[in-house]
Short mmCIF file of C-alpha atoms and ligand atoms in Angstrom, two decimals:
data_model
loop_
_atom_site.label_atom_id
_atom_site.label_comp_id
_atom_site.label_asym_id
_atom_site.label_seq_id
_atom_site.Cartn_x
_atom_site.Cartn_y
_atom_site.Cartn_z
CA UNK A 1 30.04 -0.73 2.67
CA UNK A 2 26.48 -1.38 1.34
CA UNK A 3 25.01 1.43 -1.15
CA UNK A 4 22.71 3.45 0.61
CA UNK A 5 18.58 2.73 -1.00
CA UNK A 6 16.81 6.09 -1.23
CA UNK A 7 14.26 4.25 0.13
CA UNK A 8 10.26 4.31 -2.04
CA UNK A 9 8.49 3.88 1.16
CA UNK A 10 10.16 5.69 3.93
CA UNK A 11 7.32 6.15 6.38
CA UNK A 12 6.49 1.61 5.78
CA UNK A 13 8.00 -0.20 9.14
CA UNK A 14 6.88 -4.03 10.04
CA UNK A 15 3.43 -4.97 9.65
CA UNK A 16 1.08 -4.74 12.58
CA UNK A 17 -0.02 -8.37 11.40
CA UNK A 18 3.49 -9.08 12.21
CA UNK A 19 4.28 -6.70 15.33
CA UNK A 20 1.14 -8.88 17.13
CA UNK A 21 1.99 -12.27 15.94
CA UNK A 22 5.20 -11.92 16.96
CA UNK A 23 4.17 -10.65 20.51
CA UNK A 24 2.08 -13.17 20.60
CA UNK A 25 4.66 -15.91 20.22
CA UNK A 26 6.66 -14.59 22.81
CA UNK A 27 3.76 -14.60 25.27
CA UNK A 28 2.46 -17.89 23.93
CA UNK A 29 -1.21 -15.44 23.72
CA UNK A 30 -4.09 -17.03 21.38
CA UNK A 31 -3.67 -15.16 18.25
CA UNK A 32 -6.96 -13.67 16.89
CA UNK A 33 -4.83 -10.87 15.36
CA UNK A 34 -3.72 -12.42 12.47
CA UNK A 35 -6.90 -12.97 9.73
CA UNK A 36 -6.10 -16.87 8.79
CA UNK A 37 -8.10 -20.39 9.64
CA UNK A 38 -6.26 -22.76 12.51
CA UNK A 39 -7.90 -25.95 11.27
CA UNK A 40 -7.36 -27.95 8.41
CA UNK A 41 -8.22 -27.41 4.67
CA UNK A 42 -10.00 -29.61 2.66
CA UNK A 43 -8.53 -32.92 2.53
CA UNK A 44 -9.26 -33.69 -1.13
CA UNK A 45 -8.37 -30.46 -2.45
CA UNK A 46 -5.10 -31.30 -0.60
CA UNK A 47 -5.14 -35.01 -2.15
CA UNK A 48 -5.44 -33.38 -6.07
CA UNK A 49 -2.68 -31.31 -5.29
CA UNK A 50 -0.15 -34.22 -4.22
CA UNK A 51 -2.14 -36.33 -7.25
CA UNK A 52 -0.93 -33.27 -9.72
CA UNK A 53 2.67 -33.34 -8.32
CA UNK A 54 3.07 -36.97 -8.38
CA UNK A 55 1.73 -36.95 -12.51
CA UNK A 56 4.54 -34.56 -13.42
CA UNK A 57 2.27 -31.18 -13.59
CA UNK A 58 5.36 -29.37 -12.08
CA UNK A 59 6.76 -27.08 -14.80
CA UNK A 60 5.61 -23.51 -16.04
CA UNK A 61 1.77 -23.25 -17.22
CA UNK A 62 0.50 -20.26 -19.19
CA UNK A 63 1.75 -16.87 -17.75
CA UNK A 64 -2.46 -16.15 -17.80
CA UNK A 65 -2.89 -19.20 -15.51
CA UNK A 66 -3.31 -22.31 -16.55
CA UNK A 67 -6.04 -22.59 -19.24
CA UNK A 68 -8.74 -24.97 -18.00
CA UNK A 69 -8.67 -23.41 -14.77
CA UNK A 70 -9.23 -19.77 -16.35
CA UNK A 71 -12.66 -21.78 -18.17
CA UNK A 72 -13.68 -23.10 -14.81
CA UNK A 73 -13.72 -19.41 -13.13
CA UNK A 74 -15.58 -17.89 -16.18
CA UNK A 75 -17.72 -20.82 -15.48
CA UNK A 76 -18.28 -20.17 -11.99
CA UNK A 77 -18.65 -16.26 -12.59
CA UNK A 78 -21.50 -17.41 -14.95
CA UNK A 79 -23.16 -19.01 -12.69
CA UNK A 80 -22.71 -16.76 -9.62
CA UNK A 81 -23.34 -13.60 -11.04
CA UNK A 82 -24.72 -14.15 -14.89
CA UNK A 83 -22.12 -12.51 -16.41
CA UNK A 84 -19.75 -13.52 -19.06
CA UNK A 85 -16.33 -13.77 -19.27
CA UNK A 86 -13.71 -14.80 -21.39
CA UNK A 87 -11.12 -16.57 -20.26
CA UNK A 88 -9.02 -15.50 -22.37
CA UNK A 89 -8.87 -12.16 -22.52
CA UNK A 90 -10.30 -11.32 -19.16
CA UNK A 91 -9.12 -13.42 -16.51
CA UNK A 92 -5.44 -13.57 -14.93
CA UNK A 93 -4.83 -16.29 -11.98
CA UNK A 94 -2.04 -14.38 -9.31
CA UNK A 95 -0.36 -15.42 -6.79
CA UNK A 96 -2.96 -13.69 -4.27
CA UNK A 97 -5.14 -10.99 -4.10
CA UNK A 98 -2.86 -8.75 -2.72
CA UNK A 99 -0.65 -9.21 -5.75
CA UNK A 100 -4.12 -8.59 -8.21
CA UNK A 101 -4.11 -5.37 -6.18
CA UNK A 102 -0.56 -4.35 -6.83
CA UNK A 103 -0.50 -4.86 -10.43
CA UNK A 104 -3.91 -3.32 -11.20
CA UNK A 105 -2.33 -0.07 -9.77
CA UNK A 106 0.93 -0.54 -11.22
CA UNK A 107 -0.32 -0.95 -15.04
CA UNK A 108 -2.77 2.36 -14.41
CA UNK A 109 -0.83 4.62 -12.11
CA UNK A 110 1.05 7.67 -13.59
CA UNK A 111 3.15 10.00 -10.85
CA UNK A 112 0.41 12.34 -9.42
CA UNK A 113 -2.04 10.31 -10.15
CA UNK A 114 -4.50 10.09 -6.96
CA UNK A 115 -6.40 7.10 -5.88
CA UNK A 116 -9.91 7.51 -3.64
CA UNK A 117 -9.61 4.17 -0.15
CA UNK A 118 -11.52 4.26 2.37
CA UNK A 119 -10.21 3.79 5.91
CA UNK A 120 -9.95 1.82 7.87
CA UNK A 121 -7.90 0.09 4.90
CA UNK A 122 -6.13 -3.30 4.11
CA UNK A 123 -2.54 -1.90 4.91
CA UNK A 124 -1.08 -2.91 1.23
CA UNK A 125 -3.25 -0.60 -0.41
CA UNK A 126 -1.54 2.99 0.41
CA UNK A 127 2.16 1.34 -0.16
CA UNK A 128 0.90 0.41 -3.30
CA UNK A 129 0.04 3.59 -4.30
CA UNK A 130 3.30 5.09 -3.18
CA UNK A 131 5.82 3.24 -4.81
CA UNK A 132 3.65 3.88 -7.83
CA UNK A 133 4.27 7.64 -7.10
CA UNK A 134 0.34 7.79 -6.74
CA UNK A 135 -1.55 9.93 -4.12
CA UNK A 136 -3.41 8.66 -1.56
CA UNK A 137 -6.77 10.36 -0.78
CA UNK A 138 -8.49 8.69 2.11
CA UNK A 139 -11.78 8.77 2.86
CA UNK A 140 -12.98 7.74 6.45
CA UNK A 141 -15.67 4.87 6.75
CA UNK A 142 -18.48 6.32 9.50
CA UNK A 143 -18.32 5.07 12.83
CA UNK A 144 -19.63 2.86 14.04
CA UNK A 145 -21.92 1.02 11.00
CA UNK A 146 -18.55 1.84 8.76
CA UNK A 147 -20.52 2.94 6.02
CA UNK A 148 -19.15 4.86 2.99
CA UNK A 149 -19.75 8.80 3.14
CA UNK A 150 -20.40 9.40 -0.39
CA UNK A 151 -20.76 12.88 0.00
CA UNK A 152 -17.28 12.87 1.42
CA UNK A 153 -16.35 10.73 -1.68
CA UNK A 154 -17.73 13.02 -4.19
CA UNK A 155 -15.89 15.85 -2.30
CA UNK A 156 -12.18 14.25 -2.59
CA UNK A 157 -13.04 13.49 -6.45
CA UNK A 158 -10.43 15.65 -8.65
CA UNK A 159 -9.10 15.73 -12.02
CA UNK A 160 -6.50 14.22 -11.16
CA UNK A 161 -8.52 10.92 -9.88
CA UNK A 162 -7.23 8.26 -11.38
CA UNK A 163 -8.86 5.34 -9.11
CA UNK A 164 -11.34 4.29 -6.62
CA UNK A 165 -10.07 1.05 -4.24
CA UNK A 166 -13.68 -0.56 -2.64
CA UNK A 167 -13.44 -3.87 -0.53
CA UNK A 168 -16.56 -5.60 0.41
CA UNK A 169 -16.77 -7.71 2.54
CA UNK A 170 -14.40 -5.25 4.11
CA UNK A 171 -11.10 -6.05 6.58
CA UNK A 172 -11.23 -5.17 8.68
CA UNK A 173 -14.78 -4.11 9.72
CA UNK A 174 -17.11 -6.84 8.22
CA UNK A 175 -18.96 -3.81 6.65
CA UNK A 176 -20.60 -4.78 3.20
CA UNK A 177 -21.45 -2.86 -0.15
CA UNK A 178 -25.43 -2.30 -0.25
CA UNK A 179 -27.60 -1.36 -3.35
CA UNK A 180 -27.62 2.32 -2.43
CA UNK A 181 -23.75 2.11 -2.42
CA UNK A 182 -23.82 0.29 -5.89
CA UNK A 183 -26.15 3.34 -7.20
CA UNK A 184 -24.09 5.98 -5.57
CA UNK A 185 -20.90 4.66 -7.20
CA UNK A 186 -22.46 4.25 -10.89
CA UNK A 187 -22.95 7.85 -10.69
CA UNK A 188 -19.83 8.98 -9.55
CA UNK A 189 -17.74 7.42 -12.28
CA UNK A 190 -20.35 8.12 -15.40
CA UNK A 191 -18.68 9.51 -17.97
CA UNK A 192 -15.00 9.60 -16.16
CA UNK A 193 -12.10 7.92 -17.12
CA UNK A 194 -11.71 6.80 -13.54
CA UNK A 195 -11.15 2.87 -12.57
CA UNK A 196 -12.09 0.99 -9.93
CA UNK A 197 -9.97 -2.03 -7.88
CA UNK A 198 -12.68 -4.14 -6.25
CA UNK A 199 -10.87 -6.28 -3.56
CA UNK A 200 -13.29 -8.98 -3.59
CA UNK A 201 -11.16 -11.59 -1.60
CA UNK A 202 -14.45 -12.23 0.88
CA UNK A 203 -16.58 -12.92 -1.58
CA UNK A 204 -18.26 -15.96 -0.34
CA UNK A 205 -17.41 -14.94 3.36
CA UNK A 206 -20.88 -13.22 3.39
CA UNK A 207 -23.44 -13.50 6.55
CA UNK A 208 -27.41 -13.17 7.52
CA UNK A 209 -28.69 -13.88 3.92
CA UNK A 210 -26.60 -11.22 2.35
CA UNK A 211 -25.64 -10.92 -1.21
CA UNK A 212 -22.72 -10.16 -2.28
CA UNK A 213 -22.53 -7.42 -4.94
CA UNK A 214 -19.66 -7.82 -7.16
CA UNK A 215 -18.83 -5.11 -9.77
CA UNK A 216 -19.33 -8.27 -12.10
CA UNK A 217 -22.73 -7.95 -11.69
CA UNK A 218 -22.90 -4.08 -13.04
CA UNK A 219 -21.66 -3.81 -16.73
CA UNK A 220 -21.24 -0.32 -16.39
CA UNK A 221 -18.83 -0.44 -13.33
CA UNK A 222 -17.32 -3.89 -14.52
CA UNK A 223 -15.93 -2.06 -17.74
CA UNK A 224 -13.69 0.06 -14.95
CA UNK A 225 -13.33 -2.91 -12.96
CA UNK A 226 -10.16 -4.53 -11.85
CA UNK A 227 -11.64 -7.01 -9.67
CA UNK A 228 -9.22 -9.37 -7.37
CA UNK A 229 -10.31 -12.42 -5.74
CA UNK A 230 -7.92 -15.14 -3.13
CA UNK A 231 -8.21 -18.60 -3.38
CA UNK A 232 -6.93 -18.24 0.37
CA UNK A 233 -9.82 -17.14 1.85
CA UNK A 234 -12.50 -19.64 -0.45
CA UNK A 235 -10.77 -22.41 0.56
CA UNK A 236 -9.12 -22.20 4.17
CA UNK A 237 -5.42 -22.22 2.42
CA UNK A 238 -4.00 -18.80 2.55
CA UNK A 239 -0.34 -19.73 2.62
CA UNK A 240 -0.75 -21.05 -0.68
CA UNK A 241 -1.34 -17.32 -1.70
CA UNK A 242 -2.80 -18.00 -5.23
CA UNK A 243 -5.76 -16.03 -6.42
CA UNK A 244 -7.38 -14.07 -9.63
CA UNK A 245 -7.78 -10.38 -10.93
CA UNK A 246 -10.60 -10.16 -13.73
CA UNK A 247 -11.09 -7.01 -15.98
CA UNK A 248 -12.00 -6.34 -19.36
CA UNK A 249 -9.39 -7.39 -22.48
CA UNK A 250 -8.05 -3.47 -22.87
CA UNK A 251 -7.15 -3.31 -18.87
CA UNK A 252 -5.98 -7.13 -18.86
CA UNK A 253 -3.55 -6.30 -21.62
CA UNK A 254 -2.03 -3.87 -19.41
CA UNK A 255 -2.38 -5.80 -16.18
CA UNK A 256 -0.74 -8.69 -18.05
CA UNK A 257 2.41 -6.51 -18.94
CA UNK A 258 3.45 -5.98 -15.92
CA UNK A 259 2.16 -9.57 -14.29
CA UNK A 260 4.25 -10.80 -17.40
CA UNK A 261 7.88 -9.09 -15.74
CA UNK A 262 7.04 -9.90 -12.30
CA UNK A 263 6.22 -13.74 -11.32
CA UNK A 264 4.98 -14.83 -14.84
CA UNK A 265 3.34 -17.58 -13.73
CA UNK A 266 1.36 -19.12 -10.53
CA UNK A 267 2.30 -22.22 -8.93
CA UNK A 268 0.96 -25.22 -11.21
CA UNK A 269 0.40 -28.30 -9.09
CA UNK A 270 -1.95 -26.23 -7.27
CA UNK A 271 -3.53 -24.69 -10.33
CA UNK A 272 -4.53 -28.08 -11.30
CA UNK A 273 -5.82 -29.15 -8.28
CA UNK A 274 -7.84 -26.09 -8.12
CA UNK A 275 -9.50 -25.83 -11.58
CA UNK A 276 -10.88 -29.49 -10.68
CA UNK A 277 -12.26 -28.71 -6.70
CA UNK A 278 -13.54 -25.27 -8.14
CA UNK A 279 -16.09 -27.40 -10.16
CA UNK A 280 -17.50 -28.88 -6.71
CA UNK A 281 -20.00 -25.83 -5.92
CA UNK A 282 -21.28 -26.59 -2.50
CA UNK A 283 -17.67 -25.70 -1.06
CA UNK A 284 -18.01 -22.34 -1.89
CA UNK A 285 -21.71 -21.85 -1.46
CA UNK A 286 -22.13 -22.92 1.37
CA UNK A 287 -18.67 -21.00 2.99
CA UNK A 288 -20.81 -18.06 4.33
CA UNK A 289 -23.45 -20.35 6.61
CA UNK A 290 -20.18 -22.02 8.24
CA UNK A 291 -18.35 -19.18 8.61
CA UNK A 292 -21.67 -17.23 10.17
CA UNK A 293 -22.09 -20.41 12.54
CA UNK A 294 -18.00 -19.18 13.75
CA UNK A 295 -19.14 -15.55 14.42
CA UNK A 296 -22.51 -16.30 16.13
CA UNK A 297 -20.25 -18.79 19.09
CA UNK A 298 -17.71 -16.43 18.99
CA UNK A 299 -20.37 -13.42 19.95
CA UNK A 300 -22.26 -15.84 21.83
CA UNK A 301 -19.00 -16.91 24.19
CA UNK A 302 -17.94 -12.88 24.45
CA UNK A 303 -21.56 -12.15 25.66
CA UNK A 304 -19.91 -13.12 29.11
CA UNK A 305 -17.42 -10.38 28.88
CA UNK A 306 -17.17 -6.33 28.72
CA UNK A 307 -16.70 -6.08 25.20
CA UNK A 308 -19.56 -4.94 23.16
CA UNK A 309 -19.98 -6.32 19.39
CA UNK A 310 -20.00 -3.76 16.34
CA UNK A 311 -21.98 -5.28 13.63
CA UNK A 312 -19.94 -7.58 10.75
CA UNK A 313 -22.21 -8.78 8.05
CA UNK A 314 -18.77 -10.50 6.06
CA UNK A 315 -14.84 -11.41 6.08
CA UNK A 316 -12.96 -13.33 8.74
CA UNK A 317 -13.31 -10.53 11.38
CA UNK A 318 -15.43 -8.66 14.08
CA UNK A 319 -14.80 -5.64 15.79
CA UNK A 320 -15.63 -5.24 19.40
CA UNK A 321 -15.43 -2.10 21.78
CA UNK A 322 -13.51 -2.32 24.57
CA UNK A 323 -14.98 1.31 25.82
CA UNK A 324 -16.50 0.35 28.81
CA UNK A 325 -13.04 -1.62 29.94
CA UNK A 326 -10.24 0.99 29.33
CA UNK A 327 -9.13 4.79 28.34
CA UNK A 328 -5.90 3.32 26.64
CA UNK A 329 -5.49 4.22 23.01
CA UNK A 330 -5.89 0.98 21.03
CA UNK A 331 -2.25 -0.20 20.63
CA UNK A 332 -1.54 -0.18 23.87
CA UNK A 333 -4.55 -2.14 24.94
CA UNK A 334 -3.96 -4.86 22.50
CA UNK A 335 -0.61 -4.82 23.44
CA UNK A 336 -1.42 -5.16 26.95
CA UNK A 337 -4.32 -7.62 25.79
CA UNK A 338 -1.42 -9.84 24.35
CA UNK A 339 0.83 -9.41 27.61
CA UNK A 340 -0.76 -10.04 30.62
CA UNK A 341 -4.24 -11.94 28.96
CA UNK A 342 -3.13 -13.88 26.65
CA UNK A 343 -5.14 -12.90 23.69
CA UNK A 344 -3.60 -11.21 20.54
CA UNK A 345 -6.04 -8.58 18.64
CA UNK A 346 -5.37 -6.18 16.17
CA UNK A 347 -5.78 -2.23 17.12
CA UNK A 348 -8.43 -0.45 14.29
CA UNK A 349 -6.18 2.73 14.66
CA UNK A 350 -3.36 0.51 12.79
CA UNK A 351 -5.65 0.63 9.19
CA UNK A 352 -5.99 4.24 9.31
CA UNK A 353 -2.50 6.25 7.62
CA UNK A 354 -2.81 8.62 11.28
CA UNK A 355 -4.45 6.43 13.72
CA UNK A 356 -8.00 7.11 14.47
CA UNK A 357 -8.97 6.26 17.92
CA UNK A 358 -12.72 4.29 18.51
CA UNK A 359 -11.43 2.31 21.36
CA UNK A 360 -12.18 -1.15 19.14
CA UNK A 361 -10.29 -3.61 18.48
CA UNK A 362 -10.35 -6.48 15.67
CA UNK A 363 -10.89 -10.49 16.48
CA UNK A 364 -10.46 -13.26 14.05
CA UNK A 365 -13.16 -15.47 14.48
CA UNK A 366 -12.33 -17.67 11.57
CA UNK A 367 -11.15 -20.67 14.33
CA UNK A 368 -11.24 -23.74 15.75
CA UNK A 369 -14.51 -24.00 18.61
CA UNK A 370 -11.67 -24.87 20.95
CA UNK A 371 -9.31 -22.06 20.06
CA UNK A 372 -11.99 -19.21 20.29
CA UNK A 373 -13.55 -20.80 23.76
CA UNK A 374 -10.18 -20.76 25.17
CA UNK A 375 -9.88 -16.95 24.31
CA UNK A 376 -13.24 -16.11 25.38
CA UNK A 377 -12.24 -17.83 28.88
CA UNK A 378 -9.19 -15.52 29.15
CA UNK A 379 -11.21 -12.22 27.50
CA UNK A 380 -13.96 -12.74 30.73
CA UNK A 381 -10.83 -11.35 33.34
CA UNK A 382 -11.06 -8.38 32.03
C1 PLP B 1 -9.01 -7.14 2.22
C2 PLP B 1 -7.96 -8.12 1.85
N1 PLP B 1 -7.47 -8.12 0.60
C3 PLP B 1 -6.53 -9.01 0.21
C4 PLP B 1 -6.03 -9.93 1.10
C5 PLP B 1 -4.95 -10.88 0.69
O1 PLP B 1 -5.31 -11.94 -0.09
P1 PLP B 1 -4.16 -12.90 -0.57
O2 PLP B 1 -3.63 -13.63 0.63
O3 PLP B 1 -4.81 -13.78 -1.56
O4 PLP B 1 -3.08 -12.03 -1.17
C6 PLP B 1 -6.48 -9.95 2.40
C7 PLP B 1 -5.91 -10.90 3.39
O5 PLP B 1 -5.96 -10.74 4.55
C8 PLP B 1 -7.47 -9.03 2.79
O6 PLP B 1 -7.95 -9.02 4.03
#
């Protein structure tokens, strides 16, 4: 008989990423649940990777990531937000965001230690504090804008606060980080020890003339900064899960220890590949227009139906009520959604840690024309 695991993460079951994909499978439902692109990559980026393969880059590169690619993101940091980095000392290449996440809390965490997220949260982020013996202290976005309550921050803030998580563009409301926040934040952590994981994976997903404000652009919040980026979500391959966590050397050096016992090293082939398309600009400047052309059909098409749109400025996702439709709590409407209408959603209530209930649920728009027409023709039954 098996050894029995005293198990790190008792309350953690499957995924509601996973609990809706699956149902939608078995009830062959559209999936706008799940936050990934159904068309096709770029087809050169996918050419440079087979090109690196068939030249023999197949073996370990640097445990930092491979070198030239590490110059090309300080590059591109340069140019997108002035600021310099050196890659070096500063940059790491993961494989994903999510994994830039884990580590960042790993090499600062200490049992007790008690990290600030807002909610409705990416799910890894509270696991990730647990099985670091951390303490999760949530802090509710405000309905319906999803705003951050910085009073409410500033009341959660302890001794013992040991991090703040932010994510902007945010998953999954859209909701994105404004000046005021930016100020708001600076003068929270002045003179504290306390760090800050910026889950920038959106980035360039960014709508209606936006910018984006990356803690790169604030020395003062960039020397507490662990901030993760995907190359997923930049460039419509998230399977490949390969991304980037910059900080400055004295955090790196501690991020790096544990990166250095875990995978190592990223995937090459596509490492090369990448540190040559990064140097193509347009791609990623001009990701937010097409992107913002896939929400405005998307909230075009639903005009025809009963939901009503909450506002998403960024990411892959918009929220809609389905108030003036049904009483049922949210999981049970999306799972009905999935059953009998063929369209798979995620419930909101799943981000929070005890389900909050707003009656909206979340739609990836991030597909084909065909894929989200289809949906919208199944959504107008209701
Ligand atoms: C907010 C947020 N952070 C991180 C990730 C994961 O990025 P990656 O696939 O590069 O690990 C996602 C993916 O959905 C996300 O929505």
């Amino acid at each position: 008989m098996s050894p029995a695991v005293q198990s790190k993460l008792p309350d953690v079951g499957t995924t509601i990423f996973t609990v809706m994909s699956v149902l939608a499978t078995q009830h062959k439902a559209i999936n706008l649940g799940q936050g990934f692109p159904d068309f096709h990559m770029n087809g050169e980026l996918v050419s440079l990777v087979g090109k690196a393969i068939k030249s023999g880059m197949n073996q370990y590169v640097h445990m930092n990531g491979l070198p030239v690619l590490r110059e090309r993101i300080s590059e591109k940091v340069a140019f997108l937000y002035g600021t310099s980095i050196n890659p070096n000392t500063d940059i790491t290449v993961t494989p994903g965001g999510t994994y830039a996440i884990y580590t960042a809390l790993t090499a600062i965490l200490q049992p007790g230690d008690e990290v600030i997220l807002f909610e409705p949260a990416y799910d890894s982020y509270i696991p990730n504090i647990l099985v670091n013996k951390g303490i999760p202290v949530t802090v509710p976005l405000l309905f319906s804008d999803y705003k951050i309550d910085w009073e409410a921050v500033k009341a959660r803030i302890s001794v013992k606060t040991k991090a703040i998580i932010l994510n902007s563009p945010h998953n999954p409301t859209g909701a994105v980080l404004d000046v005021n926040d930016i100020i708001q934040l600076q003068q929270i952590v002045k003179n504290t020890g306390i760090f800050i994981i910026s889950d920038e994976v959106y980035e360039h997903l960014i709508f209606d003339e936006l910018k984006h404000l990356s803690m790169l652009l604030y020395p003062d919040l960039m020397e507490r900064s662990f901030v993760c980026f995907s190359f997923g979500k930049v460039y419509h391959c998230t399977g490949w899960k390969l991304g980037y966590c910059i900080a400055p050397p004295a955090l790196m050096q501690e991020f790096r220890k544990v990166h250095q016992f875990n995978c190592f090293t990223c995937n090459s082939p596509m490492q090369y590949a990448l540190a040559e398309f990064i140097q193509q600009k347009e791609h990623y400047l001009t990701l937010g227009l097409v992107i913002q052309e896939k929400r405005d059909q998307f909230q075009q098409g639903m005009k025809a139906t009963r939901f009503s749109p909450l506002q998403t400025h960024g990411s892959y996702f918009q929220l809609y009520s389905y108030a003036a439709i049904s009483d049922e709590n949210e999981y049970d409407f999306a799972t009905r959604l999935t059953k009998e209408y063929g369209v798979a959603t995620i419930p909101v209530s799943a981000f929070y840690a005890s389900p909050v209930e707003n009656k909206v649920l979340r739609f990836c728009f991030v597909k084909k024309p065909e894929t989200l027409e289809a949906a919208i023709q199944k959504l107008v039954k209701l």
